[in-house]
Coordinates of C-alpha atoms in Angstrom, one line a residue:
Chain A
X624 CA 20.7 -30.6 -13.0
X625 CA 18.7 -34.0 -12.2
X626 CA 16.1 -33.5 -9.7
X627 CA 14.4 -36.7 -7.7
X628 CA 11.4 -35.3 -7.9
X629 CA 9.6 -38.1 -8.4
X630 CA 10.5 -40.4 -5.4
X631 CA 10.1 -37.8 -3.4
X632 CA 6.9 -36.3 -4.2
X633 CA 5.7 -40.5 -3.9
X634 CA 6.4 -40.5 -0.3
X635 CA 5.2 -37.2 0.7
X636 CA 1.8 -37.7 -1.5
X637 CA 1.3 -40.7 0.3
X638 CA 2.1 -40.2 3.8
X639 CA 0.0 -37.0 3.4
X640 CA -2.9 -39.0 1.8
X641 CA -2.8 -41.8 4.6
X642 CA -3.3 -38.7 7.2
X643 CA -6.0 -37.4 4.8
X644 CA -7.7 -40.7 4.5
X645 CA -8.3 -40.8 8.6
X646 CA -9.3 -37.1 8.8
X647 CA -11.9 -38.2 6.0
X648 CA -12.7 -41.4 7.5
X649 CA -13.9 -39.3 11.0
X650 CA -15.8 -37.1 8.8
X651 CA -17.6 -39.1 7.3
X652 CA -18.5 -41.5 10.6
X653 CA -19.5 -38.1 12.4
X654 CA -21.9 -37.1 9.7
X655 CA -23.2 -40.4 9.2
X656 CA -23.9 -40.7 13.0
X657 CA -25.7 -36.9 12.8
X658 CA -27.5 -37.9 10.0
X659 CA -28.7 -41.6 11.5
X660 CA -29.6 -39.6 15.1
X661 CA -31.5 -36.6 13.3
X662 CA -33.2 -39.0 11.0
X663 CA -34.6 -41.3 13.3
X664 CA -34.7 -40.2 16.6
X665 CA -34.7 -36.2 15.9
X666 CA -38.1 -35.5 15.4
X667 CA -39.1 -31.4 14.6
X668 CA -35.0 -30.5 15.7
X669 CA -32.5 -29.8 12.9
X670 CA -29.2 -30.5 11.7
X671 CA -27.0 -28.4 10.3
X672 CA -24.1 -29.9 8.0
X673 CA -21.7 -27.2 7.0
X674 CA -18.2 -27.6 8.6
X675 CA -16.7 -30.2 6.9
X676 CA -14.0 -27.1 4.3
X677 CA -13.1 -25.8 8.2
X678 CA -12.7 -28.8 9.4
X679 CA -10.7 -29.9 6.1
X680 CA -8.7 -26.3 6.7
X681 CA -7.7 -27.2 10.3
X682 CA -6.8 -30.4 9.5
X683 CA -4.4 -29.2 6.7
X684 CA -3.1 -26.6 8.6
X685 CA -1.6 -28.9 11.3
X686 CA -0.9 -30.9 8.7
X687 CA 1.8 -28.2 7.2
X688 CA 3.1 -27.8 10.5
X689 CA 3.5 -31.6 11.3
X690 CA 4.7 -32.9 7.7
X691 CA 7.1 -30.7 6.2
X692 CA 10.2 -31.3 8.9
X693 CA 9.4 -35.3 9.4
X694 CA 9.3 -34.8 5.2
X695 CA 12.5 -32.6 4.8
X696 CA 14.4 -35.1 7.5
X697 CA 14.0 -38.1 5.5
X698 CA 13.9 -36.7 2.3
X699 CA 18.2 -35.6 3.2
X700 CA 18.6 -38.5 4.8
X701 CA 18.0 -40.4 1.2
X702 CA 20.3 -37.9 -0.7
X703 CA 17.1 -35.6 -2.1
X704 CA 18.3 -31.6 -1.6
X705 CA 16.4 -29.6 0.3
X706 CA 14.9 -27.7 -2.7
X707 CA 13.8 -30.7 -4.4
X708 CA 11.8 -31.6 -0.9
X709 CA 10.3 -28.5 -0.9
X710 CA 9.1 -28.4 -4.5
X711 CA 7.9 -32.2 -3.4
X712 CA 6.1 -31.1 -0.3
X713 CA 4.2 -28.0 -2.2
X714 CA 3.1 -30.3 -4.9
X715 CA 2.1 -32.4 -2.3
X716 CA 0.2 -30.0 -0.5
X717 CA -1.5 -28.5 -3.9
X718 CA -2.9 -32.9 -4.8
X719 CA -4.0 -33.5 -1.4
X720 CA -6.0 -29.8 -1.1
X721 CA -7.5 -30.9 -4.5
X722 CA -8.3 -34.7 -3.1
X723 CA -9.8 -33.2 0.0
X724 CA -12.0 -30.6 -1.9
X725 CA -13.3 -33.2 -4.4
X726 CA -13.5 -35.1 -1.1
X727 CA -15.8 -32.3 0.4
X728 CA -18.1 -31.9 -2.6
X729 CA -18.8 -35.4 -2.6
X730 CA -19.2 -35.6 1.0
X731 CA -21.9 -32.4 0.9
X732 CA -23.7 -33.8 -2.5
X733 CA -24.3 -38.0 -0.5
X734 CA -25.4 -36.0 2.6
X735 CA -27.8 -33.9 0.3
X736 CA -29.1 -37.7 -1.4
X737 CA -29.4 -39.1 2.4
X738 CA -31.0 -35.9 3.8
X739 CA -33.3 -35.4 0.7
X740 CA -37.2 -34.8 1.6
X741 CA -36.4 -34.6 5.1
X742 CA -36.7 -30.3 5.9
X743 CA -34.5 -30.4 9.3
X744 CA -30.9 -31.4 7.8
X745 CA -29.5 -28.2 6.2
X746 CA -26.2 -29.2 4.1
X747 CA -24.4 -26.1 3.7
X748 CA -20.9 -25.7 2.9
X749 CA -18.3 -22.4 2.9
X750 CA -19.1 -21.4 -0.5
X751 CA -22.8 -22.0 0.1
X752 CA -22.7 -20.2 3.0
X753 CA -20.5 -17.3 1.6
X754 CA -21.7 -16.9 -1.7
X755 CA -25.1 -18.7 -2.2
X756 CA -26.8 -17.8 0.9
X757 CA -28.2 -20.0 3.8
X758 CA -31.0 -20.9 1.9
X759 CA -31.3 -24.7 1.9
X760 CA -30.6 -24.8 -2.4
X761 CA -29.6 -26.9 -4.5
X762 CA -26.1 -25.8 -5.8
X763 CA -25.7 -26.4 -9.7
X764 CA -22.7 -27.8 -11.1
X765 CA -21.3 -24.6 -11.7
X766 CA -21.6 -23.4 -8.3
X767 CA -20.2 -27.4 -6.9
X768 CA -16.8 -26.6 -9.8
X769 CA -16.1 -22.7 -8.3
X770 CA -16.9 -24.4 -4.3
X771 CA -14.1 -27.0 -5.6
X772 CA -12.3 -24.0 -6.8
X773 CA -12.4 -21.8 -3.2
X774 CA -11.9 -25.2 -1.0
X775 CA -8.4 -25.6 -2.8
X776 CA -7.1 -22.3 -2.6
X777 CA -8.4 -22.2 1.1
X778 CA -7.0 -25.7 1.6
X779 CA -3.7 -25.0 -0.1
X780 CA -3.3 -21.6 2.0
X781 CA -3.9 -23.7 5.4
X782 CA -0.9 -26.2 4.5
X783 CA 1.6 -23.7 3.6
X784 CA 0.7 -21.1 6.3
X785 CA 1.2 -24.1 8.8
X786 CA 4.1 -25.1 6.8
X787 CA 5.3 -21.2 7.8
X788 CA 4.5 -21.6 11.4
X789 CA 6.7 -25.2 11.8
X790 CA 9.6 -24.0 9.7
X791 CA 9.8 -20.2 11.4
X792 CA 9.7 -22.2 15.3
X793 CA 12.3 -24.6 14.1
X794 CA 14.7 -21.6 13.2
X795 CA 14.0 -20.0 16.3
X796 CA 16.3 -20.1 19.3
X797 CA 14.3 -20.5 22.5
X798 CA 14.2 -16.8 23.4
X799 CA 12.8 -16.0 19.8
X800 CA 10.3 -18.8 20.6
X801 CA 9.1 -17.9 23.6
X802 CA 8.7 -14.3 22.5
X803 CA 6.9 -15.6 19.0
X804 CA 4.9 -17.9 21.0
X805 CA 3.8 -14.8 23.6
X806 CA 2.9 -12.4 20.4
X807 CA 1.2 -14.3 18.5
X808 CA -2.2 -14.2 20.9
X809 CA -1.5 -10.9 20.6
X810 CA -1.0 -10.6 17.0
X811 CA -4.2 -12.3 16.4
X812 CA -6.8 -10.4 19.0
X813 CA -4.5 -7.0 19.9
X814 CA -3.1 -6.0 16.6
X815 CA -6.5 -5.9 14.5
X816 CA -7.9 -4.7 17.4
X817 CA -5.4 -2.0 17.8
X818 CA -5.6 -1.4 14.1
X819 CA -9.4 -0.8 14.0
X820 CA -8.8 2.2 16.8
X821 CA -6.1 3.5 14.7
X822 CA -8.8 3.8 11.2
X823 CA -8.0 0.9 9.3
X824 CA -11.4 -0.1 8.2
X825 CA -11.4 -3.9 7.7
X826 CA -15.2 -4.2 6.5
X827 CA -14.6 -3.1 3.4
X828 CA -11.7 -5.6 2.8
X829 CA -14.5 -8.4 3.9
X830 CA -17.0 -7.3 1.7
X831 CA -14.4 -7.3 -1.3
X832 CA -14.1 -11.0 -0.4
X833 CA -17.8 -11.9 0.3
X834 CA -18.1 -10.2 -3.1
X835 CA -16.9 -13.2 -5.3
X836 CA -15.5 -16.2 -4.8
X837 CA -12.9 -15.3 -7.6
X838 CA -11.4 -12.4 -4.3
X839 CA -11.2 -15.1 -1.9
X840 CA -9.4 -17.0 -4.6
X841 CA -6.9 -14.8 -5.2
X842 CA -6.7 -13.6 -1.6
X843 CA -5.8 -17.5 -0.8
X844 CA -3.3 -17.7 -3.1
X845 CA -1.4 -14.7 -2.6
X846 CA -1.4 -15.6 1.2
X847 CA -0.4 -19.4 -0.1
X848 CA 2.6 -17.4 -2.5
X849 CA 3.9 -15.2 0.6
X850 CA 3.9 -18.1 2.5
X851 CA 6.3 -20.5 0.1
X852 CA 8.6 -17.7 -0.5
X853 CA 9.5 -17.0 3.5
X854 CA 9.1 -21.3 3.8
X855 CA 11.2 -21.5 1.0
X856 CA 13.5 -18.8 2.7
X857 CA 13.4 -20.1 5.7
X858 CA 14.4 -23.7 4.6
X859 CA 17.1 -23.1 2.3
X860 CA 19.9 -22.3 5.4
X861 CA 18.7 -23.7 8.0
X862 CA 20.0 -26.5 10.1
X863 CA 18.2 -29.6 9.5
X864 CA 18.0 -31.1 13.6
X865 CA 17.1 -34.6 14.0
X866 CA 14.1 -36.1 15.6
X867 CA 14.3 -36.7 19.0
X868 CA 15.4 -40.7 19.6
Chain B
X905 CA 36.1 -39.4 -7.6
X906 CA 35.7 -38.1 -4.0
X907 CA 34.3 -35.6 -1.8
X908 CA 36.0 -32.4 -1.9
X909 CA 36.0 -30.0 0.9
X910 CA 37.5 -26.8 0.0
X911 CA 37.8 -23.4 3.2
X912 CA 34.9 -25.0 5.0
X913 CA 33.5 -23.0 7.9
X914 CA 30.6 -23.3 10.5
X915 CA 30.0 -20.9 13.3
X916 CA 27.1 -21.5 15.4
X917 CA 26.4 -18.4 17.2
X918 CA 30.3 -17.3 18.5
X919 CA 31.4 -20.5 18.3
X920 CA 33.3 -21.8 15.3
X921 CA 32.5 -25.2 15.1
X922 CA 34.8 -25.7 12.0
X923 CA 37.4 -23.3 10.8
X924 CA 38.8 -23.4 7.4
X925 CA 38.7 -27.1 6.9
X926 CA 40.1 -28.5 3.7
X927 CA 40.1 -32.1 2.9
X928 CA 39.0 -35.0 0.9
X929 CA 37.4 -38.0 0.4
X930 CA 38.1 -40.8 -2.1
X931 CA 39.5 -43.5 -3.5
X932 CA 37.6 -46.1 -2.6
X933 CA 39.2 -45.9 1.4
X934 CA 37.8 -46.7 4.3
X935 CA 39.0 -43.2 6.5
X936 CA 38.6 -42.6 10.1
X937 CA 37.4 -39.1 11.2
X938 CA 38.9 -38.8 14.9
X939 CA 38.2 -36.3 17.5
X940 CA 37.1 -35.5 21.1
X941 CA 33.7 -34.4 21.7
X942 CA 32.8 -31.2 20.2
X943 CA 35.7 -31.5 17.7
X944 CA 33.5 -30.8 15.0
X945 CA 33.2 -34.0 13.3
X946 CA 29.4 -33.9 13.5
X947 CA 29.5 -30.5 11.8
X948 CA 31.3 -31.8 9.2
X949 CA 29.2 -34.8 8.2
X950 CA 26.5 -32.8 8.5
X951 CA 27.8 -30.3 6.0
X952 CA 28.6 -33.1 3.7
X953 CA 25.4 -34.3 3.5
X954 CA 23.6 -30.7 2.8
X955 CA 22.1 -30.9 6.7
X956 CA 23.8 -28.2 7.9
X957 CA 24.6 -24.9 5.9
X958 CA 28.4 -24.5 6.1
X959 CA 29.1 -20.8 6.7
X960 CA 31.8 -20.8 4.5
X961 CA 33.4 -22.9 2.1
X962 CA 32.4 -25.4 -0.4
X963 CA 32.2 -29.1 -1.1
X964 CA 31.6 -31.3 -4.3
X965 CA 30.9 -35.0 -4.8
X966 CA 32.4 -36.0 -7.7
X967 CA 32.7 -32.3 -9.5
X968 CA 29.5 -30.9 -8.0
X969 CA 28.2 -28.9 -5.5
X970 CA 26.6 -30.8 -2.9
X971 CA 24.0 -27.7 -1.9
X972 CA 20.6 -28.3 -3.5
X973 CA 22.2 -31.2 -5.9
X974 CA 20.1 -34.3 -5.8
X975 CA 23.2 -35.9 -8.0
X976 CA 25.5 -35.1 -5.8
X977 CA 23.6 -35.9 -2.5
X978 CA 22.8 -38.9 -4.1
X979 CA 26.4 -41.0 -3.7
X980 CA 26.1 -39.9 -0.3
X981 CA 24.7 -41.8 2.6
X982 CA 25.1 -40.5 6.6
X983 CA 24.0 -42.7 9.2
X984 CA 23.9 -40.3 11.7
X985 CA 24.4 -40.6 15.7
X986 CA 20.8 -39.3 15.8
X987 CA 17.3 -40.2 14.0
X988 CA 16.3 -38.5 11.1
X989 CA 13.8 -41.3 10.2
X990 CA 9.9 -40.1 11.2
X991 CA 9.5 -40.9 14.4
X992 CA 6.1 -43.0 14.4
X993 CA 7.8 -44.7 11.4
X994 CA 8.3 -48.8 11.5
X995 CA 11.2 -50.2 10.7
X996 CA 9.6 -52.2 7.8
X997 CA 8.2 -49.1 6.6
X998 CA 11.6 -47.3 7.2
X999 CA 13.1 -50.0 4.6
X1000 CA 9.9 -48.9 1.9
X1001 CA 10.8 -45.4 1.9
X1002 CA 14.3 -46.4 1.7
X1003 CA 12.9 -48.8 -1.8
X1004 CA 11.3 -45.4 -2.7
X1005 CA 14.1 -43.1 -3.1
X1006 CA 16.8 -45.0 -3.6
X1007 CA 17.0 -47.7 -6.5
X1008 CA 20.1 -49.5 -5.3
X1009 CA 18.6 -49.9 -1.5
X1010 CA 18.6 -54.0 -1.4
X1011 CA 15.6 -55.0 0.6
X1012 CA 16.2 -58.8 0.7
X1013 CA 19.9 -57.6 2.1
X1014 CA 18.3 -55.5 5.0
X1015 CA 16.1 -58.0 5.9
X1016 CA 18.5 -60.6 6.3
X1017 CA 20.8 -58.1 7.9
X1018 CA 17.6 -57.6 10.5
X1019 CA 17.2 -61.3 11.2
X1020 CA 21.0 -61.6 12.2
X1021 CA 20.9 -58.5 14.6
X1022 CA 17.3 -59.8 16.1
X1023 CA 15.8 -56.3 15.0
X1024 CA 11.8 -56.4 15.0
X1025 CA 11.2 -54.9 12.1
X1026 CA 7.4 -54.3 13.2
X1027 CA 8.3 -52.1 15.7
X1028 CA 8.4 -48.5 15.0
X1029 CA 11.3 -46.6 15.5
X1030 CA 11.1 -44.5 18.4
X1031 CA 10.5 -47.6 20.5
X1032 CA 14.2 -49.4 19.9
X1033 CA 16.5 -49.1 22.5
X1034 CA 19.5 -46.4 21.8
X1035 CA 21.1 -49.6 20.7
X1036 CA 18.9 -51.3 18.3
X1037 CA 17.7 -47.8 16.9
X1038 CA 21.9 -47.7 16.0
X1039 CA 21.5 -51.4 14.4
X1040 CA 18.7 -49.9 12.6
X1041 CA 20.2 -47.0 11.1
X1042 CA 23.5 -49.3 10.4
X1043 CA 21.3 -51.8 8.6
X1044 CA 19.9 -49.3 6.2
X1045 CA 23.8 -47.8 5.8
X1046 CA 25.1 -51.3 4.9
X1047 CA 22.0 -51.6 2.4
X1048 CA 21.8 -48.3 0.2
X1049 CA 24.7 -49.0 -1.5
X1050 CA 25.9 -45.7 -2.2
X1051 CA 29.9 -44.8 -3.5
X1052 CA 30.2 -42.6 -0.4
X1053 CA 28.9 -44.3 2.9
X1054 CA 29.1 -41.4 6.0
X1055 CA 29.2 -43.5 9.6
X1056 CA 28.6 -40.6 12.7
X1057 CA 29.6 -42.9 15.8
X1058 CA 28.1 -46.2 14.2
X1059 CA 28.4 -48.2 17.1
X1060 CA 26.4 -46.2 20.0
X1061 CA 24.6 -48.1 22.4
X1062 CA 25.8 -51.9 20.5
X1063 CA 27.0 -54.6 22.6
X1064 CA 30.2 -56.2 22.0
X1065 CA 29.2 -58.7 19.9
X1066 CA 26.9 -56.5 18.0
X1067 CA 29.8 -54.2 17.2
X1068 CA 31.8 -56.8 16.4
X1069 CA 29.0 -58.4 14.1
X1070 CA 29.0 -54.6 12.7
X1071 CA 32.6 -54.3 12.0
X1072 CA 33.1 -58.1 10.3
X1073 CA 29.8 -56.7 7.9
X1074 CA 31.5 -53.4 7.0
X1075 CA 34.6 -55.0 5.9
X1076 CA 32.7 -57.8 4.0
X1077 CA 30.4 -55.1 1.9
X1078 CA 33.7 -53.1 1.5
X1079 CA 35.8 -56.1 0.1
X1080 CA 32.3 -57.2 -2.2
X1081 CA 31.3 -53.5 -3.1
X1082 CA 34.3 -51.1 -2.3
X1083 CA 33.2 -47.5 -1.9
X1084 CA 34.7 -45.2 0.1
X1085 CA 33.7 -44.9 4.2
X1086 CA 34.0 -42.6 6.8
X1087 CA 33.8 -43.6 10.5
X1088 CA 33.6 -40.9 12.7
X1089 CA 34.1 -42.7 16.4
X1090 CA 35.4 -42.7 19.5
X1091 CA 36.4 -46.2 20.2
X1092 CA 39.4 -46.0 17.8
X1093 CA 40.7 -48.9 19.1
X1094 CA 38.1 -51.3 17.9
X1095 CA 37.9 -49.6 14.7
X1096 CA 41.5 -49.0 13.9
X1097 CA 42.2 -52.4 11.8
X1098 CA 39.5 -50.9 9.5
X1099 CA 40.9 -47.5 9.1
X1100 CA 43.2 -46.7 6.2
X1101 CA 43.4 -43.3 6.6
X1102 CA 43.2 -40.9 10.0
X1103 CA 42.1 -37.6 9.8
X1104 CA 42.4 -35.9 13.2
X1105 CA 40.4 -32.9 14.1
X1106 CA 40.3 -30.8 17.0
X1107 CA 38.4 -27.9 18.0
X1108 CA 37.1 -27.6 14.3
X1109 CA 40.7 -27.5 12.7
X1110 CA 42.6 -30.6 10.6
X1111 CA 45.4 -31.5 12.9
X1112 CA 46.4 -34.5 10.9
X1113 CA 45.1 -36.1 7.5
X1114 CA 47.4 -38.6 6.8
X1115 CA 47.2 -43.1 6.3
X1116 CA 47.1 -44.2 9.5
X1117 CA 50.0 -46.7 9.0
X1118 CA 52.2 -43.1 8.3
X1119 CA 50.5 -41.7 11.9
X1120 CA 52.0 -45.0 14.0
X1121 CA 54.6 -45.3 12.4
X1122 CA 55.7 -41.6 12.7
X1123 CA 56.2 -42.1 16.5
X1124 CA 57.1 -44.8 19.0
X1125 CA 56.5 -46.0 23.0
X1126 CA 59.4 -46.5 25.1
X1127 CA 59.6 -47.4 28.6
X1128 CA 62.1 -48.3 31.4
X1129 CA 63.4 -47.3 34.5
X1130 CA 62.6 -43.3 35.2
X1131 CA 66.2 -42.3 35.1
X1132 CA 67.4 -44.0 31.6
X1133 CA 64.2 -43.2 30.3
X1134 CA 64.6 -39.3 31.3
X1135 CA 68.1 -39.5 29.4
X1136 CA 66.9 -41.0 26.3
X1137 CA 64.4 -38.6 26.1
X1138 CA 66.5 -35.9 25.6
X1139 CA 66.3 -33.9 22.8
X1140 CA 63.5 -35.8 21.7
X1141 CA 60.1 -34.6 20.5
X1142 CA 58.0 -36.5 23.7
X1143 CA 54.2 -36.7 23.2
X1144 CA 53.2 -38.4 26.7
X1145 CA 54.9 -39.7 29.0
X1146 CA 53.7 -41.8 32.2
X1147 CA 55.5 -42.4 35.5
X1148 CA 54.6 -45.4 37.4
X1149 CA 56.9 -46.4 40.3
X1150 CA 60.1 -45.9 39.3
X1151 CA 59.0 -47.3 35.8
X1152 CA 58.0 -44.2 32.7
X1153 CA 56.7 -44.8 29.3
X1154 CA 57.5 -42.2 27.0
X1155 CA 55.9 -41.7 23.9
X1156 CA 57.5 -40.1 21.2
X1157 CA 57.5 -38.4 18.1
X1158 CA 59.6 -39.6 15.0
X1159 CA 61.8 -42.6 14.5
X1160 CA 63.5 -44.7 16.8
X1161 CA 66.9 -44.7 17.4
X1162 CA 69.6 -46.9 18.8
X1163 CA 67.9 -47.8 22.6
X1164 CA 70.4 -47.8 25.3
X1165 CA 70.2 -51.2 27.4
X1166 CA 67.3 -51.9 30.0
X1167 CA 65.0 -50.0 28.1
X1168 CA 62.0 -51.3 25.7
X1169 CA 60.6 -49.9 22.5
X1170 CA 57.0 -50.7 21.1
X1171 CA 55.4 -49.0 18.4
X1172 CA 52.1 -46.9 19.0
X1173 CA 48.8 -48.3 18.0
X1174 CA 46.3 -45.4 16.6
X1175 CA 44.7 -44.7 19.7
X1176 CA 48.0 -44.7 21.9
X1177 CA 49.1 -41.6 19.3
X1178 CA 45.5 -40.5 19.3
X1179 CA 45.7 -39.9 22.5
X1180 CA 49.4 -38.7 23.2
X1181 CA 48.4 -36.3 20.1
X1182 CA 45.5 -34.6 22.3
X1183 CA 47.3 -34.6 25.3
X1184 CA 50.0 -32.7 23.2
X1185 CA 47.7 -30.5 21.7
X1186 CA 46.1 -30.2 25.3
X1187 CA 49.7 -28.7 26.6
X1188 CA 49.9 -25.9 23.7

């Protein structure tokens, strides 16, 4: 069976790169003002760069919720199946987490060139932080290729978790929403909460993943995995509603 | 060649929106799918098109399945009553995408389609009135070229002259490009000359599927005084039937006989027997 991948997978990628390209466009504007403000007017305070793969995780995140209906809409609309938009919009998600890690490592390595000799900007980054320690180092190539590495699988996880989140409220009737909408607060702060009083020890699942990169990794991606399967559920019946207009 | 619907169903909750609908599609015809609100025609073009999930049932373009099948979905195009274009989307931009997926999309064509209608295409989409954001989605219609063009209430929110601009465009695409067109609307009577072929639905069921020249002809208007009309109508399968004064007009089903003197006959134009349909269907 012919699929249209490729037409779709052209617009996706690029309306989810011209979104990227502004996200990356603040970033860089914000650091470069830091930087200017700590390097000339600063004096003895410091500066601490090291939120740009949160930042980049947020940003993605929304992005999977706001994307993948606008995405699906058109993609029917032009005769492309469902499936084939999803395929698109995962593949999608996958280049533009790799763009915006690449992104990130250049980002950390210029702000390391600008900030070099001067001992109050820290550049830090998730995997420094994590796995390197706070130390203001130098990471090697080998520790910029496995930061590349985490940033993905976090970035990739973000999109299709958000992805989850805008495809499960669009299935939803407004009772289910409203009762989603109240438990998730509660899902987030009550349940591990609840779980802690009830034994589950959640410190040693932390310390597995602060114990290599290579567990975050694969944490990432199983969460990214779950989270296509029940999109992928979730999308294949449902109704398709139009934008309002 | 056509669109095959074979048992379709939709239930939305307890309500059947369509129930057990079989019908089709070809042959290069321009059809007209007729119904009151909430008849189900929506449903049905949406089920076509793979944006709703038919509860039961199938349908195939051309031989195949229409559910995940880019082939298939394709030859279709549905310019729907509502916007399934992003919202902060331009109408220029609207036309890329539409270069982007679809190969036989003709730009120059939309353009010049856009000039004649006065549509900005700068302006992004979910600023164009309920009128122009119709023109909009017609334009692209008119443009993809597709074998199967899908048309959910095409003229909502146009002017007269703008519908009338719309309807004189259909018919020249069809006669340069035939492909076969459904028009799902409620002003039959402006789109009747353009319908070969009624297909009447009500409360999700196929009441009638049939050329409309075969629906008109199959019934007839008659009117007089009340009491010779009353007698003439005797016997007779009546549809509607109006009393004004001491004058009625009947309408009824079948052919028309022998009239006795004072009264007139007429035949029934598509929305006259749309109508006296409904209102029959209303009395059952």
């Amino acid at each position: 069976m012919k699929m249209n991948l490729k037409p779709a997978y052209r617009y996706q990628f690029m309306s989810l790169l011209k979104g990227t390209a502004v996200f990356y466009l603040i970033m860089i504007v914000i650091v470069t003002a830091f930087l200017a403000v700590t390097i000339n007017f600063g004096g003895s305070s410091s500066m601490t760069f090291g939120g740009y793969a949160f930042a980049a995780a947020v940003y993605l995140f929304v992005a999977g919720i706001v994307y993948i209906r606008s995405d699906l809409r058109l993609c029917l609309q032009f005769g492309v199946s469902r499936r084939t938009a999803f395929l698109s919009e995962i593949l999608s998600f996958l280049s533009i987490s790799a763009i915006l890690a690449v992104a990130g490592e250049l980002v950390t390595a210029l702000v390391r060139v600008a900030a070099s000799g001067n001992p109050n900007i820290f550049v830090l980054d998730f995997y420094q932080i994590v796995y390197l320690g706070a130390e203001k180092v130098l990471p090697s190539f080998g520790h910029q290729a496995m930061s590349f590495l985490t940033n993905v699988a976090m970035f990739f996880c973000a999109c299709t978790v958000g992805a989850f989140f805008s495809l499960m409220f669009w299935r939803l009737n407004k009772f289910w929403t409203i009762v989603v909408a109240i438990s998730i607060p509660f899902a987030i702060n009550g349940l591990p909460y609840l779980l802690i009083k009830l034994g589950v020890d959640f410190s040693r699942f932390f310390a597995w993943i602060a114990s290599s990169p290579f567990c975050f990794i694969l944490t990432c991606l199983v969460i990214a995995a779950a989270a296509v399967v029940i999109d992928w559920l979730l999308l294949r019946r449902a109704n398709i509603k139009a934008a309002k207009n | 060649m056509s669109i095959e619907i074979k048992n379709i169903t939709k239930c939305f909750g307890d309500v059947c929106a369509l129930d057990d609908v079989t019908l089709s599609f070809g042959g290069e015809k321009i059809y007209g799918l007729l119904g009151n609100n909430g008849a189900g025609k929506s449903t049905l073009l949406g089920i076509l098109t793979d944006l709703l999930h038919p509860t039961g049932g199938t349908v195939t373009v051309d031989g195949e399945a229409v559910s995940n099948n880019d082939t298939a979905l394709g030859k279709v195009f549905l310019v729907a009553e509502q916007n399934l274009f992003p919202e902060d989307m331009s109408v220029k931009k609207a036309f890329g995408a539409a270069q982007i997926f679809s190969a036989a999309f003709d730009r120059a064509y939309a353009e010049k389609l856009a000039a004649k209608f006065g549509l900005n295409t700068k302006k992004k989409i979910k600023s164009l009135s309920t009128g122009y954001a119709s023109i909009f989605r017609l334009i692209i219609g008119l443009s993809v070229n597709t074998p199967y063009l899908l048309l959910d209430e095409p003229v909502l929110g146009l002017d007269a002259q703008h519908r009338d601009m719309f309807y004189r465009l259909l018919l020249e695409k069809y006669a340069e490009k035939p492909c076969t067109i459904v028009i799902s609307t409620h002003l039959i009577a402006e789109a009747a000359e353009l319908i070969e072929h009624a297909v009447i639905i009500r409360d999700g069921r196929i009441i009638r599927d049939c050329p409309s020249s075969e629906l008109t002809a199959s019934a007839y208007s008659v009117s007089g005084p009340a009491g010779l009309v009353d007698s003439y109508l005797e016997g007779k399968h009546i549809l509607t039937s109006n009393t004004l004064g001491g004058l009625k007009t009947a309408c009824v089903q079948g052919q028309s006989d022998a009239l006795p003197a004072g009264l007139e006959f007429s035949g029934v134009k598509l929305q006259d027997y749309f109508i006296s349909l409904m209102e029959e269907e209303d009395r059952k």
